[in-house]
CSV table of C-alpha atoms in Angstrom, one decimal:
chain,number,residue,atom,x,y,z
A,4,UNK,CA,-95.8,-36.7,-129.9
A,5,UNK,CA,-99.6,-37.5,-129.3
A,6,UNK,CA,-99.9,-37.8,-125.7
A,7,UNK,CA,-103.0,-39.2,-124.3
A,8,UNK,CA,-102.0,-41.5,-121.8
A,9,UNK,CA,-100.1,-41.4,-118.5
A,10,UNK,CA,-96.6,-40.5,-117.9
A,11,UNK,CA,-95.4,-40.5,-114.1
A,12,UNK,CA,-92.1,-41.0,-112.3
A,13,UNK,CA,-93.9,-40.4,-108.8
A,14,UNK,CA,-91.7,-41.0,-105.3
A,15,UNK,CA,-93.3,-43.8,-103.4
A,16,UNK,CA,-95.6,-43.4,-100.5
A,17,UNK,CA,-95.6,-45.1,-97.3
A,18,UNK,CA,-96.6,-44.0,-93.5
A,19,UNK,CA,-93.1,-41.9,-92.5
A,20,UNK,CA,-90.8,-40.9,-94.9
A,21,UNK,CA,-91.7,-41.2,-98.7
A,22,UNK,CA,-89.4,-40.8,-102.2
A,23,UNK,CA,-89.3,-37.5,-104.3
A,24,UNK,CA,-90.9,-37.3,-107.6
A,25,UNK,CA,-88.0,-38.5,-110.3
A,26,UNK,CA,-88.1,-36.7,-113.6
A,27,UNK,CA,-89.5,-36.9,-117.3
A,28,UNK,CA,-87.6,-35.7,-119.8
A,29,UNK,CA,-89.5,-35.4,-123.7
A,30,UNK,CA,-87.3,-33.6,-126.7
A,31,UNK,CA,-90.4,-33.6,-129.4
A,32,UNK,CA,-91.0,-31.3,-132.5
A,33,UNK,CA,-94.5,-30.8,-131.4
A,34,UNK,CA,-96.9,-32.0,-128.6
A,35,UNK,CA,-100.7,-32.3,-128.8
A,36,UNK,CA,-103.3,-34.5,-126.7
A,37,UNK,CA,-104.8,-34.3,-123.0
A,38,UNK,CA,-102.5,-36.9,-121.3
A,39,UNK,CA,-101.1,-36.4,-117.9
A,40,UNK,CA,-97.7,-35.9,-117.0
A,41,UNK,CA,-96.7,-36.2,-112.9
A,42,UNK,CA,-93.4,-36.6,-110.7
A,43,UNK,CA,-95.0,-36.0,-107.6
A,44,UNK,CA,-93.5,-36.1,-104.2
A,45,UNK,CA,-94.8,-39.5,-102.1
A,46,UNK,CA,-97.5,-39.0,-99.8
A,47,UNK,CA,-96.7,-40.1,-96.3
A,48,UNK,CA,-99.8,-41.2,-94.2
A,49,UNK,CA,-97.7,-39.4,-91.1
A,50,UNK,CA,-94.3,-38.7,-91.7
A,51,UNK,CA,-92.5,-36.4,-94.1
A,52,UNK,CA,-93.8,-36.7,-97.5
A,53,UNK,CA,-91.0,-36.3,-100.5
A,54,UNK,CA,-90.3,-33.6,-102.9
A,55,UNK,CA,-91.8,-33.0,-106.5
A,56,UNK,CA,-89.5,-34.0,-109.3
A,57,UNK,CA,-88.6,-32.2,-112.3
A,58,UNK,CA,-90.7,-32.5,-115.4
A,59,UNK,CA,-89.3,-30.8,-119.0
A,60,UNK,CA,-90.2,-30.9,-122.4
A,61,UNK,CA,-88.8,-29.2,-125.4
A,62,UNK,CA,-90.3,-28.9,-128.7
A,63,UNK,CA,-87.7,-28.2,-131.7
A,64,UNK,CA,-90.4,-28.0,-134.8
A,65,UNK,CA,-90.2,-24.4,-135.6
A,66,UNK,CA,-93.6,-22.8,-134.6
A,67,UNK,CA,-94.3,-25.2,-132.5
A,68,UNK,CA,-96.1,-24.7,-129.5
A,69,UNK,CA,-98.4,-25.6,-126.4
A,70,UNK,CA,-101.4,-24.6,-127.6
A,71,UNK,CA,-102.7,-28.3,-128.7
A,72,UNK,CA,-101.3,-29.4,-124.9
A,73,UNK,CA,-102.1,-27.6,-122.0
A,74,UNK,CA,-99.0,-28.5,-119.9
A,75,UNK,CA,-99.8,-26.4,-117.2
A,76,UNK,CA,-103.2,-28.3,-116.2
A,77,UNK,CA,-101.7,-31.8,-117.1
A,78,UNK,CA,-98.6,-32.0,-115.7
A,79,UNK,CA,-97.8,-32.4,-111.8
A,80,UNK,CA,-94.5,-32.1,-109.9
A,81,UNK,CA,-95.9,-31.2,-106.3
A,82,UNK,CA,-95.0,-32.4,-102.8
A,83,UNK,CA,-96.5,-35.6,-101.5
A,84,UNK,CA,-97.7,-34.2,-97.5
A,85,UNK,CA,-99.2,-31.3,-97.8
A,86,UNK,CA,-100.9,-28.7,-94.6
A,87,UNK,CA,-97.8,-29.2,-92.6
A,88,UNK,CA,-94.7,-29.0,-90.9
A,89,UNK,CA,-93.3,-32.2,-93.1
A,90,UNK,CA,-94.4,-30.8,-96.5
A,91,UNK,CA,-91.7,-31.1,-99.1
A,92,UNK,CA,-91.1,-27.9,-101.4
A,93,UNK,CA,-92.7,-28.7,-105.1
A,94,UNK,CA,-90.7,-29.5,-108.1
A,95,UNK,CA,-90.6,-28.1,-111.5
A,96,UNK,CA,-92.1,-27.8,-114.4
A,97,UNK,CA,-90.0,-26.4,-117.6
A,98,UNK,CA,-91.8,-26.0,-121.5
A,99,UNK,CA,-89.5,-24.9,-124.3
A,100,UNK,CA,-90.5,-23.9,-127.9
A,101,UNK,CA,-87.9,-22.4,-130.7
A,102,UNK,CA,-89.0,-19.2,-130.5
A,103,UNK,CA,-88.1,-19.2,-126.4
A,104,UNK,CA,-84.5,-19.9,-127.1
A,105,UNK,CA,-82.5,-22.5,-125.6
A,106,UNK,CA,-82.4,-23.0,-121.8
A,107,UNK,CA,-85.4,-19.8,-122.1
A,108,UNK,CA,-88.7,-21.4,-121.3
A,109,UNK,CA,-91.7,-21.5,-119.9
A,110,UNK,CA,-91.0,-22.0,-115.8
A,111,UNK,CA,-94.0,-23.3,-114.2
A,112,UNK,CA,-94.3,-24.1,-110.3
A,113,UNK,CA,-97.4,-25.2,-108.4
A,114,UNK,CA,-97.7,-25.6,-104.9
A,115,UNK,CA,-100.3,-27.9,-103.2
A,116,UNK,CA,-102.6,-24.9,-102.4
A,117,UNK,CA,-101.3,-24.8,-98.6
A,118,UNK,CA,-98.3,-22.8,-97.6
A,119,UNK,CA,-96.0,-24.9,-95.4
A,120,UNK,CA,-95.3,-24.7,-92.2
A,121,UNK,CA,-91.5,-24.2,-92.7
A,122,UNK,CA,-92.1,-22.2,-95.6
A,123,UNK,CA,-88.6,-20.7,-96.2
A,124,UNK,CA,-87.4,-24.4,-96.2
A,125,UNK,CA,-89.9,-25.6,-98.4
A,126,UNK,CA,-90.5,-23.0,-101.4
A,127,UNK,CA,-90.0,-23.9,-105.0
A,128,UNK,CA,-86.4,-24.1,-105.8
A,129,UNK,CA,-85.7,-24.5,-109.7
A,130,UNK,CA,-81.3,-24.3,-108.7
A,131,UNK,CA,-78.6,-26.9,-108.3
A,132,UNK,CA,-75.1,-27.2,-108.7
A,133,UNK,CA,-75.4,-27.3,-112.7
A,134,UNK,CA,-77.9,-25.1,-113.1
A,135,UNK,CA,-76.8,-21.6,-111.2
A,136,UNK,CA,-78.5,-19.0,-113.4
A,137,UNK,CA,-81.8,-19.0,-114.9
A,138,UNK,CA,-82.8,-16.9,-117.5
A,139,UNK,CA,-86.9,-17.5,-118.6
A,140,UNK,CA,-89.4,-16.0,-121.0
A,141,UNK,CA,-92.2,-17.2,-118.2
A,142,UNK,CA,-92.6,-17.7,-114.7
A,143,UNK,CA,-95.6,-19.2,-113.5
A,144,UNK,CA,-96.3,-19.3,-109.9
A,145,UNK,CA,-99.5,-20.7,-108.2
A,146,UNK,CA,-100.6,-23.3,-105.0
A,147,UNK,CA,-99.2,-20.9,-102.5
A,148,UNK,CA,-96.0,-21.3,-103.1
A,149,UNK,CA,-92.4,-19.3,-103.5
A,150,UNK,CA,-89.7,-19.4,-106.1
A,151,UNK,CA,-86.7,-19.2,-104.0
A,152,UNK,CA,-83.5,-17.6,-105.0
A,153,UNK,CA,-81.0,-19.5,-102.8
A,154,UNK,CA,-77.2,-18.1,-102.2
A,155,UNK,CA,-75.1,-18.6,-104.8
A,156,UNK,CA,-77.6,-18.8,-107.2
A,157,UNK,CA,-78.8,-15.9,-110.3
A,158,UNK,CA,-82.3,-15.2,-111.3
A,159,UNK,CA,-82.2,-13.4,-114.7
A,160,UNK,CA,-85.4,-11.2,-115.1
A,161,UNK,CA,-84.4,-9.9,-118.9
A,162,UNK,CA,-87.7,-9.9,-120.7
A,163,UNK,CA,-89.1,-12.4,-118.1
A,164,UNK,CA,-93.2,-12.5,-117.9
A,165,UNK,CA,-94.2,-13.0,-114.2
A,166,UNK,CA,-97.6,-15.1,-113.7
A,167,UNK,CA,-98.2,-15.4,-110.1
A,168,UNK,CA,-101.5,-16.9,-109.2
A,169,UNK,CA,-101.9,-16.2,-105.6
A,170,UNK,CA,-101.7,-12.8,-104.0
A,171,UNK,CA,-98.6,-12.5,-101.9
A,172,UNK,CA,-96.7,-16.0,-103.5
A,173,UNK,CA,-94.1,-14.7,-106.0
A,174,UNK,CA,-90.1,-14.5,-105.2
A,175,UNK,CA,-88.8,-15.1,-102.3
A,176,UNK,CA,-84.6,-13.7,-102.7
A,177,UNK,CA,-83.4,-16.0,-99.9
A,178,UNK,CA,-80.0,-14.7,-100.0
A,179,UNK,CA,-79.2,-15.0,-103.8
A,180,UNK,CA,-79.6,-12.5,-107.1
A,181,UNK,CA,-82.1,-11.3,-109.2
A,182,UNK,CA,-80.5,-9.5,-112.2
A,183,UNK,CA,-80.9,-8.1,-115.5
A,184,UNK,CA,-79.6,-6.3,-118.6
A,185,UNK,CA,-78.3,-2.8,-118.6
A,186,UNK,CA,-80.6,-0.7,-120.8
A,187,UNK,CA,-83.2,-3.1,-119.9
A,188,UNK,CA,-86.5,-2.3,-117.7
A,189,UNK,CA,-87.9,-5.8,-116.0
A,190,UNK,CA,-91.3,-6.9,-114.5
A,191,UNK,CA,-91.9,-8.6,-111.4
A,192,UNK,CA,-94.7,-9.5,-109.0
A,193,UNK,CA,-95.1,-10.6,-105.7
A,194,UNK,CA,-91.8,-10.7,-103.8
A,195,UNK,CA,-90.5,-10.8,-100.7
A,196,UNK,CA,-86.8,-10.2,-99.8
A,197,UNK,CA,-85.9,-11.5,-96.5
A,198,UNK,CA,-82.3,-10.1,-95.9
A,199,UNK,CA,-80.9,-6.9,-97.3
A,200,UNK,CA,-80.9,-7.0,-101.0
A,201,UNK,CA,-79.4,-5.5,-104.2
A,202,UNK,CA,-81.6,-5.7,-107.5
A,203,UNK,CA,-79.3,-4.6,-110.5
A,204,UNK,CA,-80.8,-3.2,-112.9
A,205,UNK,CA,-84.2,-1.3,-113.8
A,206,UNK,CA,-87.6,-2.7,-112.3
A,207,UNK,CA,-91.1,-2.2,-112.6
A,208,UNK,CA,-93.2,-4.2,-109.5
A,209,UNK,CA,-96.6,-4.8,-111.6
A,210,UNK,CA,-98.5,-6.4,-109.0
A,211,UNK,CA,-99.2,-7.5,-105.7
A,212,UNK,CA,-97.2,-7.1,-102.6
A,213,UNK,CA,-93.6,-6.8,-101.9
A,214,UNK,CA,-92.1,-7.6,-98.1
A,215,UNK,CA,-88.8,-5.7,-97.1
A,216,UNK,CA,-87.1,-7.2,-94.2
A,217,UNK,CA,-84.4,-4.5,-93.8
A,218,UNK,CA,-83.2,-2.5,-97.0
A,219,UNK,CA,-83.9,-3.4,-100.7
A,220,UNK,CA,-81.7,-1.3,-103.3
A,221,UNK,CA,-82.4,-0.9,-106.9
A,222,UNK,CA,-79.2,0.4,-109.2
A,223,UNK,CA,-81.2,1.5,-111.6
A,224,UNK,CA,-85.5,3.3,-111.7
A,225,UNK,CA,-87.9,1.5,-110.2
A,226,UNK,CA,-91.4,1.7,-110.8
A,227,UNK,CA,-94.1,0.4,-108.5
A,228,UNK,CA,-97.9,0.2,-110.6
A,229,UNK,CA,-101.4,1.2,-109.7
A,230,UNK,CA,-101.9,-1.5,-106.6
A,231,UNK,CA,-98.9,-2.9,-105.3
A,232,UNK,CA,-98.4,-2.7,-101.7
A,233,UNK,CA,-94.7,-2.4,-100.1
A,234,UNK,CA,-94.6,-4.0,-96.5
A,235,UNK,CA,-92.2,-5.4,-93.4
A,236,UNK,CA,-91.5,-8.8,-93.2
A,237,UNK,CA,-91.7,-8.1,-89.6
A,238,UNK,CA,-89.2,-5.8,-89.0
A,239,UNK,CA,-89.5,-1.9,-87.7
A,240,UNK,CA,-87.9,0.0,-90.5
A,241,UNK,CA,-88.0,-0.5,-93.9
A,242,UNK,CA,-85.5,1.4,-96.1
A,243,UNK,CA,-85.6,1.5,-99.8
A,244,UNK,CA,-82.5,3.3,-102.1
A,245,UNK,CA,-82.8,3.8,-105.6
A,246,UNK,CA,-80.2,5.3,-107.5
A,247,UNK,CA,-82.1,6.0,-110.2
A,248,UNK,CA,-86.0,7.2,-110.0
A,249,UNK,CA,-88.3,5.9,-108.0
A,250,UNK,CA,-92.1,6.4,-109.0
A,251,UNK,CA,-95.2,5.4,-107.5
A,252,UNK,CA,-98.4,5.1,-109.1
A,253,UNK,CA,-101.8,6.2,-107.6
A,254,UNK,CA,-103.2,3.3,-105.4
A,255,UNK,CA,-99.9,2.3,-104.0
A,256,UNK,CA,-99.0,2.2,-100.8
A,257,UNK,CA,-95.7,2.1,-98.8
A,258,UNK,CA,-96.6,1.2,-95.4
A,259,UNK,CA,-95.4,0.1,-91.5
A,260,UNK,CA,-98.0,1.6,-89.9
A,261,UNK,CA,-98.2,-0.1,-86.3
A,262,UNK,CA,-95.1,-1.7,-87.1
A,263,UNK,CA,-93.1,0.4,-84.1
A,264,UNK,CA,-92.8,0.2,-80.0
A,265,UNK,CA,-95.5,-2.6,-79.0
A,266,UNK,CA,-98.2,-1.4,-76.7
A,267,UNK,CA,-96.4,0.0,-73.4
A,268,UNK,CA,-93.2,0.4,-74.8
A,269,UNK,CA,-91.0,3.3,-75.6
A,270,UNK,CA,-87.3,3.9,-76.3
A,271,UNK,CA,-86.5,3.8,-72.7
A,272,UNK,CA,-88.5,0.2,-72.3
A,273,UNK,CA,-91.8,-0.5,-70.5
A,274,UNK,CA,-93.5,2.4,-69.7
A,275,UNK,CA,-96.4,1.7,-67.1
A,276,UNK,CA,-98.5,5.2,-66.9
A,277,UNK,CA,-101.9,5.1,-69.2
A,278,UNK,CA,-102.0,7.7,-71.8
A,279,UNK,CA,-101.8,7.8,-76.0
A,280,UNK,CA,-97.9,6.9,-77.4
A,281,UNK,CA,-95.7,10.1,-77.3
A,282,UNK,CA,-92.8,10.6,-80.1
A,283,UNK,CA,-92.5,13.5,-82.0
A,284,UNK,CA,-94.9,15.3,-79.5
A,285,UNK,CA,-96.5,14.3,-75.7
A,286,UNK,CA,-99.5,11.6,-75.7
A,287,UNK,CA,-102.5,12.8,-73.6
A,288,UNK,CA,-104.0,10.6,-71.1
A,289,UNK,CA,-107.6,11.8,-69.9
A,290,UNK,CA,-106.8,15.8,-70.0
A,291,UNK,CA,-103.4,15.6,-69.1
A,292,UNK,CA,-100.6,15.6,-71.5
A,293,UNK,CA,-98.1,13.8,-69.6
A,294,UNK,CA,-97.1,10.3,-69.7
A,295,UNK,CA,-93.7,9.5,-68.5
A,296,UNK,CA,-92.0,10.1,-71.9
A,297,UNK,CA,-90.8,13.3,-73.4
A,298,UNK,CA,-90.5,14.0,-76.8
A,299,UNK,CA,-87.8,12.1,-78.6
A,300,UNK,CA,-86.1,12.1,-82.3
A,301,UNK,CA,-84.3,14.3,-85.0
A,302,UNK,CA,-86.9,16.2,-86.7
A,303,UNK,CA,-84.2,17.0,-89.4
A,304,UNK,CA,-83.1,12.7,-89.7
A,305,UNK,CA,-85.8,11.0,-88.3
A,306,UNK,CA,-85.4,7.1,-87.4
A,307,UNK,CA,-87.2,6.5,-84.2
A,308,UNK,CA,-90.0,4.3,-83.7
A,309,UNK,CA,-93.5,5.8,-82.6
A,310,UNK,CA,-94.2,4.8,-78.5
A,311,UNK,CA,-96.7,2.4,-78.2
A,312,UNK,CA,-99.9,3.1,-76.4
A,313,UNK,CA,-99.9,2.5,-72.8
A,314,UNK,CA,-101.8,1.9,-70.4
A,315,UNK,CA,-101.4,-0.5,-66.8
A,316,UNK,CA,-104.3,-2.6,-66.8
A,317,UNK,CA,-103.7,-5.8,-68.8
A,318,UNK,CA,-101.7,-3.7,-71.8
A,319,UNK,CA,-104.8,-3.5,-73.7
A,320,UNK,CA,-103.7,-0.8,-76.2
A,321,UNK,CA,-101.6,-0.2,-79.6
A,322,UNK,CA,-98.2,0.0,-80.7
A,323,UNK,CA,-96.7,3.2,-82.5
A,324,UNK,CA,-95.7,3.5,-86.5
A,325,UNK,CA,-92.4,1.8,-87.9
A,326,UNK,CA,-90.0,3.7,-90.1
A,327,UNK,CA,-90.1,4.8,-93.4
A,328,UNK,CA,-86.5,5.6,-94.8
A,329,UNK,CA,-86.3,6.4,-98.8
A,330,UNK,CA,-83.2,7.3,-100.2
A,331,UNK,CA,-83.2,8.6,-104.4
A,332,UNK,CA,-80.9,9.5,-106.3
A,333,UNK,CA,-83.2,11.0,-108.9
A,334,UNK,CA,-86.9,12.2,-108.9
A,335,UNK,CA,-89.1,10.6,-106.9
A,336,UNK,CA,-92.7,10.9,-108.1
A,337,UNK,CA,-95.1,9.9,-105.1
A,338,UNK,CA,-98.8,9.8,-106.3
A,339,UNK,CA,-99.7,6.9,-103.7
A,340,UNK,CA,-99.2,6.6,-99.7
A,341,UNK,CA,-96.6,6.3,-97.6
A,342,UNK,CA,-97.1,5.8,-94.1
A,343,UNK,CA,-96.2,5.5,-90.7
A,344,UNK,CA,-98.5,5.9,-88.0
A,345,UNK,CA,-99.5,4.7,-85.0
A,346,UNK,CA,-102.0,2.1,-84.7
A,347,UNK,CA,-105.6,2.8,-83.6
A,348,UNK,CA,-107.4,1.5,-80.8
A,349,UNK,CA,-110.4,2.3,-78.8
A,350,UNK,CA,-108.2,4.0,-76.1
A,351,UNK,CA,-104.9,4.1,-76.1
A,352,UNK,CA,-103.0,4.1,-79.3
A,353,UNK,CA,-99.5,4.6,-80.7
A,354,UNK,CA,-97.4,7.4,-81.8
A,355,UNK,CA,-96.6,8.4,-85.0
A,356,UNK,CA,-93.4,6.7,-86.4
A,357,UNK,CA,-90.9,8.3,-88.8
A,358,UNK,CA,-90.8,9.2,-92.2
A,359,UNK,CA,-87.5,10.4,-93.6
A,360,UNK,CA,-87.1,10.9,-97.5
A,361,UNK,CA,-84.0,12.0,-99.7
A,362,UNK,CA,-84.7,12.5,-103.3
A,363,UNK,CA,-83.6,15.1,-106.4
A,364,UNK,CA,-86.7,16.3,-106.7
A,365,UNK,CA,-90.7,15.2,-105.8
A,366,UNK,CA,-93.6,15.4,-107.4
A,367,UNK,CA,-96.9,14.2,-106.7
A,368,UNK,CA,-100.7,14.6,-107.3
A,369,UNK,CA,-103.5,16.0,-105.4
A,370,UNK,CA,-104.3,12.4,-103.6
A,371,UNK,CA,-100.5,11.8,-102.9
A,372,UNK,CA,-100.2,10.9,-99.4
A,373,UNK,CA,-97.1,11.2,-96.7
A,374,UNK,CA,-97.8,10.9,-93.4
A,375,UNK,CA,-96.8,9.4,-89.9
A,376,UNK,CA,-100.2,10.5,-87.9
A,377,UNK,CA,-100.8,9.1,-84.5
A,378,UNK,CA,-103.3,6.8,-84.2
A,379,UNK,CA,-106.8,7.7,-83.3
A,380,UNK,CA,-108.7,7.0,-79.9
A,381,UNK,CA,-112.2,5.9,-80.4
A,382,UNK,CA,-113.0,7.2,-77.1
A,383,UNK,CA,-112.0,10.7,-78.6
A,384,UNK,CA,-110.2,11.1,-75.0
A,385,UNK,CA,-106.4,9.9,-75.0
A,386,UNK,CA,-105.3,10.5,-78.2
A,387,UNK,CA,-101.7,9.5,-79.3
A,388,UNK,CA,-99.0,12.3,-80.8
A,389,UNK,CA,-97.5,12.2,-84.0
A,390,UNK,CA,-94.1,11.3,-85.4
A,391,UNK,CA,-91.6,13.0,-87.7
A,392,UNK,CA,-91.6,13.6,-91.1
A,393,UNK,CA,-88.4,15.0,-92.8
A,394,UNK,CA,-88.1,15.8,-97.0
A,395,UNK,CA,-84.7,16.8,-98.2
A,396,UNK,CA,-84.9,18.0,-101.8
A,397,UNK,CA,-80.6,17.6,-102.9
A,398,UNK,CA,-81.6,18.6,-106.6
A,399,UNK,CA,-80.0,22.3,-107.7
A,400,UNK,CA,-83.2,24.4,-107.6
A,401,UNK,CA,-85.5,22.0,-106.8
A,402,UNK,CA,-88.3,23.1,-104.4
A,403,UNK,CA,-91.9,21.8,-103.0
A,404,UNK,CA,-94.0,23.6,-106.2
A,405,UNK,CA,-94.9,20.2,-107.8
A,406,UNK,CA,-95.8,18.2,-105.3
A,407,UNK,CA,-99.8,18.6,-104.7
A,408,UNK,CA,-101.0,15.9,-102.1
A,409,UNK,CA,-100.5,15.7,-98.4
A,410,UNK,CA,-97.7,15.8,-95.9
A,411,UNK,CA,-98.9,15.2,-91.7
């Protein structure tokens, strides 16, 4: 196929509601050219603009390739409306060559370049009732969007290649599953996990950011590279089990700092006197460590939030750390952070939250970081306590010898 024209099966526009992008279909033994191929979504002038479509082609010529057609800049499946509450979610894109396999290709998804307001509803969604499980050599995500992994439905990361574009846009495991083969060791990116969720298998996070809503659990080792970031969705503790080892490159960072009791708020409710959070010690206000709330928590299974700072006048101050609760059934090698502390502010900030590991065995280099600090007062006057940390080693002879960074 020699492809320099224009191909499109596009949803029709209008003022309200608009069509979704149809679908082009091409079964070719090779593909060369610079036409353009688009089932976009209609654009509606003020309404709700229509889905993308689905675009595929598959090449059956034995060495075929892309290489002569650059299908990723010259073909289009994305919403019609974009910037808003009434943007569709953006269709697909599928390439195939021989040496993929059948039904393993080349998934592509691009967004419009703005994340929509109802973003969970409106995410890239490659699933339907005849197609249930994917299994892909590529993924490509960019335009700030999501591939969402709906329930009911299978991702199959053996040997998949993630591409994500945009920092923070990757998966989004919306109540489905994301598996692979035993034996096998797969590669993701950006993800976020929204409800508590079981990855089987082994995993290595390459890049970018992963959001935990509640508890993420990996059957097998997991490995999280030089960079990547693991955060809350929104929630107060994030809890991570992996049954087999966990390992976390320098420059990564586990974190829910801030992410405890809001400013003026302890484990007893609103708290109204003015002084730094209290939790696994007091908070001082000016001189005077005293501020309505004792001391609180198991220093030996530590779960409780950090208190926020507090102070009467207007609640201008800074809520305490989240928790931090990692469970492994092998060695966990720590050479980034983890960290739960309170939130800084000028005067009054927020206790220290909780960090409460279970592993084999740790290890860890000199800039290895643990820690659930209270936050700092500028004013160098009302500073806030710190939380609990608790490390229990369950490995026969295993002891504190090899890990070398810090622990506050």
């Amino acid at each position: 196929l020699v492809h320099n024209g224009v191909l499109t099966a596009r949803g029709r526009e209008g003022s309200w509601y608009t069509g979704a992008g149809g679908s082009i279909y091409i079964h070719a033994a090779s593909i060369e050219g610079s036409g353009t191929m688009t089932a976009n979504g209609g654009v509606a002038n003020s309404g709700a603009g229509g889905a993308g479509g689905r675009i595929a082609v598959i090449l059956t010529g034995v060495g075929s390739d892309f290489s002569n057609y650059d299908i990723y800049a010259n073909a289009s499946a994305r919403a019609g409306k974009t910037g808003d509450a009434n943007q569709g979610g953006c269709g697909t894109i599928y390439a195939e060559t021989v040496a993929d396999g059948a039904n393993h290709g080349w998934l592509i998804l691009k967004g419009t370049g703005t994340e929509p307001t109802k973003s969970t509803d409106h995410y890239a969604d490659p699933f339907s009732d005849v197609v249930t499980r994917l299994r892909l050599s590529k993924i490509t995500i960019a335009g700030k969007t999501k591939l969402a992994v709906c329930s009911g439905y299978v991702l199959d990361v053996t040997d998949t290649t993630f591409d994500c574009r945009d920092a923070g846009y990757g998966l989004y495991l919306n109540g489905g599953s994301v598996a692979a083969d035993d034996g096998t060791t797969c590669t993701l990116a950006d993800a976020e996990f929204p409800s508590e969720t079981t990855l089987d298998g082994s995993f290595v996070i390459a890049s970018g950011t992963v959001k935990v809503a509640s508890k993420l659990t990996v059957t097998g080792d997991l490995t999280l590279k030089a960079g990547v970031s693991v955060k809350p969705v929104s929630n107060k503790t994030l809890q991570l089990v992996v049954n087999g080892n966990l390992t976390a490159e320098e420059g990564t960072s586990i974190d829910m700092t801030g992410m405890g009791y809001e400013y003026a708020h302890g484990p007893d409710g609103e708290t109204n006197e003015s002084s730094g959070g209290t939790h696994g010690g007091w908070g001082t206000t000016t001189g005077r460590a005293e501020n309505g709330v004792t001391p609180y928590g198991s220093i030996i299974d530590p779960q409780t939030y950090g208190t926020g700072g507090l102070q009467n006048n207007n609640g201008n101050s800074s809520s305490g750390g989240g928790v931090v609760r990692i469970e492994v059934g092998g060695a966990l090698t720590m050479d980034g952070s983890i960290r739960a502390n309170g939130k800084d502010f000028n005067h009054y900030a927020g206790a220290g939250g909780s960090v409460n590991i279970t592993a084999a065995s740790l290890s860890g280099g000199e800039n290895a970081v643990i820690e659930a600090n209270g936050g700092k007062a500028s004013n160098g006057t009302t500073g806030a306590a710190g939380g609990r940390v608790a490390v229990k080693l369950t490995g026969e002879g295993a002891d504190f010898s090899g890990y070398l960074g810090t622990m506050t």
